[in-house]
Each structure stands twice: as C-alpha cells, then as structure tokens.
PDB file of C-alpha atoms in Angstrom:
ATOM      1  CA  VAL A   1      67.669 113.094  47.026  1.00 82.00           C
ATOM      2  CA  GLU A   2      65.562 113.559  50.132  1.00 86.00           C
ATOM      3  CA  LEU A   3      62.131 112.432  51.297  1.00 83.00           C
ATOM      4  CA  ALA A   4      60.403 113.963  54.313  1.00 83.00           C
ATOM      5  CA  PRO A   5      57.401 111.789  55.093  1.00 71.00           C
ATOM      6  CA  ILE A   6      54.217 112.807  56.835  1.00 66.00           C
ATOM      7  CA  THR A   7      54.966 115.877  58.912  1.00 71.00           C
ATOM      8  CA  PRO A   8      52.675 118.195  60.859  1.00 70.00           C
ATOM      9  CA  SER A   9      52.207 121.621  59.314  1.00 70.00           C
ATOM     10  CA  THR A  10      49.841 124.567  59.389  1.00 65.00           C
ATOM     11  CA  SER A  11      48.075 122.963  56.382  1.00 63.00           C
ATOM     12  CA  GLY A  12      47.859 119.439  57.807  1.00 71.00           C
ATOM     13  CA  ALA A  13      50.144 116.501  57.105  1.00 83.00           C
ATOM     14  CA  THR A  14      52.666 116.916  54.268  1.00 86.00           C
ATOM     15  CA  LEU A  15      54.901 114.778  52.100  1.00 89.00           C
ATOM     16  CA  ASN A  16      58.017 116.421  50.652  1.00 91.00           C
ATOM     17  CA  LEU A  17      60.330 115.117  47.932  1.00 93.00           C
ATOM     18  CA  SER A  18      63.376 117.166  46.919  1.00 95.00           C
ATOM     19  CA  THR A  19      66.557 116.830  44.917  1.00 95.00           C
ATOM     20  CA  THR A  20      69.656 119.006  45.290  1.00 96.00           C
ATOM     21  CA  HIS A  21      72.664 119.106  42.968  1.00 96.00           C
ATOM     22  CA  GLY A  22      75.882 121.003  43.490  1.00 96.00           C
ATOM     23  CA  TYR A  23      79.548 120.822  44.363  1.00 94.00           C
ATOM     24  CA  GLN A  24      81.233 119.545  47.537  1.00 91.00           C
ATOM     25  CA  PHE A  25      84.135 122.014  47.877  1.00 93.00           C
ATOM     26  CA  ASN A  26      85.539 120.098  50.850  1.00 90.00           C
ATOM     27  CA  HIS A  27      84.178 117.899  53.628  1.00 83.00           C
ATOM     28  CA  ASN A  28      82.845 120.965  55.441  1.00 89.00           C
ATOM     29  CA  PHE A  29      81.159 122.895  52.612  1.00 94.00           C
ATOM     30  CA  PHE A  30      78.579 121.960  49.959  1.00 95.00           C
ATOM     31  CA  LEU A  31      76.865 124.521  47.724  1.00 98.00           C
ATOM     32  CA  GLY A  32      74.119 123.623  45.307  1.00 98.00           C
ATOM     33  CA  GLY A  33      70.634 124.192  44.049  1.00 98.00           C
ATOM     34  CA  GLY A  34      67.513 122.150  43.757  1.00 97.00           C
ATOM     35  CA  ILE A  35      63.781 121.774  43.495  1.00 97.00           C
ATOM     36  CA  GLY A  36      61.186 120.320  45.833  1.00 95.00           C
ATOM     37  CA  TYR A  37      57.598 119.150  45.736  1.00 94.00           C
ATOM     38  CA  TYR A  38      55.315 119.451  48.784  1.00 91.00           C
ATOM     39  CA  THR A  39      51.917 117.800  48.728  1.00 90.00           C
ATOM     40  CA  TYR A  40      49.456 118.252  51.564  1.00 84.00           C
ATOM     41  CA  LEU A  41      47.819 114.946  52.400  1.00 84.00           C
ATOM     42  CA  PHE A  42      44.108 114.700  53.166  1.00 80.00           C
ATOM     43  CA  SER A  43      43.456 117.868  51.134  1.00 76.00           C
ATOM     44  CA  GLN A  44      40.487 117.679  48.814  1.00 74.00           C
ATOM     45  CA  TYR A  45      41.861 120.526  46.669  1.00 74.00           C
ATOM     46  CA  GLY A  46      45.293 119.116  45.793  1.00 78.00           C
ATOM     47  CA  GLU A  47      47.247 121.658  47.827  1.00 85.00           C
ATOM     48  CA  THR A  48      50.902 121.819  46.695  1.00 89.00           C
ATOM     49  CA  ASP A  49      54.072 123.917  46.833  1.00 91.00           C
ATOM     50  CA  VAL A  50      57.030 123.722  44.423  1.00 94.00           C
ATOM     51  CA  PRO A  51      60.143 125.587  45.682  1.00 96.00           C
ATOM     52  CA  LEU A  52      63.301 126.286  43.657  1.00 97.00           C
ATOM     53  CA  TYR A  53      66.231 126.944  45.990  1.00 98.00           C
ATOM     54  CA  ILE A  54      69.941 127.298  46.673  1.00 98.00           C
ATOM     55  CA  ALA A  55      71.358 125.036  49.396  1.00 98.00           C
ATOM     56  CA  ILE A  56      74.325 125.167  51.752  1.00 98.00           C
ATOM     57  CA  GLN A  57      75.298 122.121  53.815  1.00 96.00           C
ATOM     58  CA  SER A  58      78.181 121.357  56.165  1.00 96.00           C
ATOM     59  CA  ASN A  59      79.477 118.240  57.922  1.00 92.00           C
ATOM     60  CA  VAL A  60      81.409 118.022  61.191  1.00 93.00           C
ATOM     61  CA  GLY A  61      83.546 114.992  61.941  1.00 90.00           C
ATOM     62  CA  GLU A  62      85.418 112.401  59.916  1.00 85.00           C
ATOM     63  CA  LYS A  63      84.009 109.134  61.298  1.00 89.00           C
ATOM     64  CA  LEU A  64      81.099 107.047  60.011  1.00 91.00           C
ATOM     65  CA  ALA A  65      78.552 109.086  62.019  1.00 95.00           C
ATOM     66  CA  GLN A  66      78.892 112.843  61.467  1.00 94.00           C
ATOM     67  CA  PHE A  67      76.961 115.938  62.538  1.00 96.00           C
ATOM     68  CA  THR A  68      75.428 117.806  59.581  1.00 96.00           C
ATOM     69  CA  TYR A  69      73.589 121.111  59.285  1.00 97.00           C
ATOM     70  CA  GLY A  70      72.514 123.467  56.549  1.00 97.00           C
ATOM     71  CA  GLY A  71      69.790 125.490  54.961  1.00 97.00           C
ATOM     72  CA  ARG A  72      67.972 126.404  51.796  1.00 98.00           C
ATOM     73  CA  ALA A  73      66.517 129.635  50.489  1.00 98.00           C
ATOM     74  CA  GLY A  74      64.595 130.263  47.327  1.00 98.00           C
ATOM     75  CA  ILE A  75      61.332 131.063  45.605  1.00 96.00           C
ATOM     76  CA  LEU A  76      58.077 129.218  45.122  1.00 94.00           C
ATOM     77  CA  LEU A  77      57.572 128.356  41.478  1.00 93.00           C
ATOM     78  CA  TYR A  78      53.994 127.325  42.243  1.00 91.00           C
ATOM     79  CA  SER A  79      51.704 127.353  45.274  1.00 87.00           C
ATOM     80  CA  LYS A  80      48.094 126.206  45.733  1.00 86.00           C
ATOM     81  CA  HIS A  81      46.218 126.323  49.077  1.00 77.00           C
ATOM     82  CA  GLU A  82      42.692 126.457  50.426  1.00 75.00           C
ATOM     83  CA  TYR A  83      41.914 129.146  52.995  1.00 68.00           C
ATOM     84  CA  MET A  84      38.933 130.754  54.709  1.00 64.00           C
ATOM     85  CA  ASN A  85      38.092 134.234  53.425  1.00 67.00           C
ATOM     86  CA  GLN A  86      37.653 136.376  56.565  1.00 69.00           C
ATOM     87  CA  GLU A  87      35.273 138.825  54.835  1.00 75.00           C
ATOM     88  CA  THR A  88      32.837 136.333  53.287  1.00 73.00           C
ATOM     89  CA  TYR A  89      33.552 133.338  55.546  1.00 69.00           C
ATOM     90  CA  LYS A  90      33.736 131.113  52.479  1.00 68.00           C
ATOM     91  CA  SER A  91      36.435 128.658  51.534  1.00 66.00           C
ATOM     92  CA  GLU A  92      38.603 129.900  48.654  1.00 68.00           C
ATOM     93  CA  ILE A  93      41.629 128.661  46.734  1.00 71.00           C
ATOM     94  CA  SER A  94      44.861 130.663  46.527  1.00 71.00           C
ATOM     95  CA  GLU A  95      46.848 129.538  43.483  1.00 75.00           C
ATOM     96  CA  GLY A  96      49.736 131.122  41.652  1.00 78.00           C
ATOM     97  CA  PHE A  97      53.399 131.731  41.142  1.00 83.00           C
ATOM     98  CA  GLY A  98      55.778 133.514  43.442  1.00 84.00           C
ATOM     99  CA  GLY A  99      56.613 133.477  47.103  1.00 91.00           C
ATOM    100  CA  LEU A 100      59.579 132.712  49.330  1.00 95.00           C
ATOM    101  CA  TYR A 101      60.953 129.441  50.685  1.00 96.00           C
ATOM    102  CA  PHE A 102      63.273 128.883  53.671  1.00 97.00           C
ATOM    103  CA  ASN A 103      64.581 125.661  55.250  1.00 96.00           C
ATOM    104  CA  PHE A 104      66.887 124.911  58.158  1.00 97.00           C
ATOM    105  CA  ASN A 105      68.077 121.371  58.919  1.00 96.00           C
ATOM    106  CA  ILE A 106      70.332 119.750  61.459  1.00 96.00           C
ATOM    107  CA  GLY A 107      71.027 116.060  61.963  1.00 96.00           C
ATOM    108  CA  LEU A 108      73.092 112.950  61.372  1.00 97.00           C
ATOM    109  CA  ARG A 109      75.115 111.930  58.309  1.00 95.00           C
ATOM    110  CA  LEU A 110      76.235 108.316  57.990  1.00 95.00           C
ATOM    111  CA  GLY A 111      79.184 108.521  55.581  1.00 89.00           C
ATOM    112  CA  PHE A 112      79.742 105.048  54.142  1.00 90.00           C
ATOM    113  CA  THR A 113      82.406 106.406  51.741  1.00 85.00           C
ATOM    114  CA  PRO A 114      83.459 110.008  51.027  1.00 76.00           C
ATOM    115  CA  GLN A 115      80.967 110.039  48.107  1.00 80.00           C
ATOM    116  CA  TYR A 116      78.050 107.987  49.505  1.00 90.00           C
ATOM    117  CA  ALA A 117      76.059 108.729  52.639  1.00 92.00           C
ATOM    118  CA  MET A 118      72.647 108.545  54.226  1.00 95.00           C
ATOM    119  CA  THR A 119      71.229 111.487  56.171  1.00 95.00           C
ATOM    120  CA  ILE A 120      68.569 111.770  58.839  1.00 96.00           C
ATOM    121  CA  LYS A 121      67.777 115.419  59.506  1.00 94.00           C
ATOM    122  CA  PRO A 122      65.011 117.128  61.445  1.00 94.00           C
ATOM    123  CA  GLN A 123      64.077 120.161  59.390  1.00 92.00           C
ATOM    124  CA  PHE A 124      62.007 123.307  59.560  1.00 94.00           C
ATOM    125  CA  ASP A 125      60.401 124.790  56.437  1.00 94.00           C
ATOM    126  CA  LEU A 126      58.721 128.154  55.960  1.00 94.00           C
ATOM    127  CA  LEU A 127      56.832 128.659  52.693  1.00 91.00           C
ATOM    128  CA  LEU A 128      55.498 132.174  52.105  1.00 90.00           C
ATOM    129  CA  GLY A 129      53.216 132.034  49.070  1.00 81.00           C
ATOM    130  CA  GLY A 130      49.560 133.005  48.841  1.00 73.00           C
ATOM    131  CA  PHE A 131      49.143 131.108  52.107  1.00 74.00           C
ATOM    132  CA  PRO A 132      52.023 130.984  54.642  1.00 83.00           C
ATOM    133  CA  THR A 133      52.920 127.431  55.726  1.00 85.00           C
ATOM    134  CA  PHE A 134      55.305 126.220  58.428  1.00 89.00           C
ATOM    135  CA  ASN A 135      56.388 122.544  58.319  1.00 88.00           C
ATOM    136  CA  ILE A 136      58.390 120.517  60.822  1.00 89.00           C
ATOM    137  CA  GLY A 137      59.601 117.081  59.798  1.00 88.00           C
ATOM    138  CA  ILE A 138      62.363 114.544  59.509  1.00 91.00           C
ATOM    139  CA  GLY A 139      64.101 114.209  56.164  1.00 91.00           C
ATOM    140  CA  PHE A 140      65.698 110.961  55.015  1.00 93.00           C
ATOM    141  CA  GLY A 141      68.248 111.508  52.271  1.00 93.00           C
ATOM    142  CA  PHE A 142      70.925 109.844  50.184  1.00 93.00           C
ATOM    143  CA  GLU A 143      74.083 111.555  49.002  1.00 88.00           C
ATOM    144  CA  PHE A 144      75.939 110.293  45.963  1.00 85.00           C
TER     145      PHE A 144
END
C-alpha cells in the first residue's frame, strides 16, 4: 500500500493512492499487479486517473536500511482531464477509458522483518490518456 502526497505535475498538485499485490520470489525480486487512484487537487472538474498495472521491484542489501528500485507499466482504466482546445480556445473535458501508464521508482526500504517494511521512494509517473500527465513525487509505502 503506497501513498504519494501532494506532488507537482503537469496538471497541478496530485494525490496518489495505490495498492500492489504479488509474490516475493526472493529478496531481490518481486512481481505483482495493482491499481492506483490519482486525484488532481485544486481542480474544479474532478480530474482523475485510475491505472491498472504490473509491478517489478527489487531490493539491494540485507540490513535494516536497503536500497530499492522498480517500475510499473499498465493501462488507464479511466482518465478525466480539463484542457484548452487550441482551435476554439475554450476549456473542454477529456474523459474516457484507455491510455498507458508508466512508473519508475528508486529509494529506501526499511526492513523491520523479512515480511514487514516501510518504503520511501521518489517516483516518476507518466500517464498517457486523453491528456498526457507527468508526475514527480515521493511515495510512502508499507509492505506486509
């Protein structure tokens, strides 16, 4: 379970909540899938993105503090954004299903036990729906 609080993006500040479930093959390789929810704060139109993704994560080190890195790739189940129509110069809403989602993260894993850990990971998200969005943030997660 991971929360990425207010982060700058091409659509303003965002809040991201995601959950990933899978199998830890060994200490160095996790494979799973998950779903996320991005809401764009200060938007009067309720701008959102909902990605469904596969995730790969790896840890380096065996001590309490470990280096972790990984990524996600998937599709957007739903996307809604406001944009300026360049032909009419009017604000319009792009809403629908479909699009691509990519994430890369790198950071710190505090492994309290082999099964329980807390993660702090800077991450980069690219959401390519009706309106392309690039987010940069810090994710705080719990592994169990």
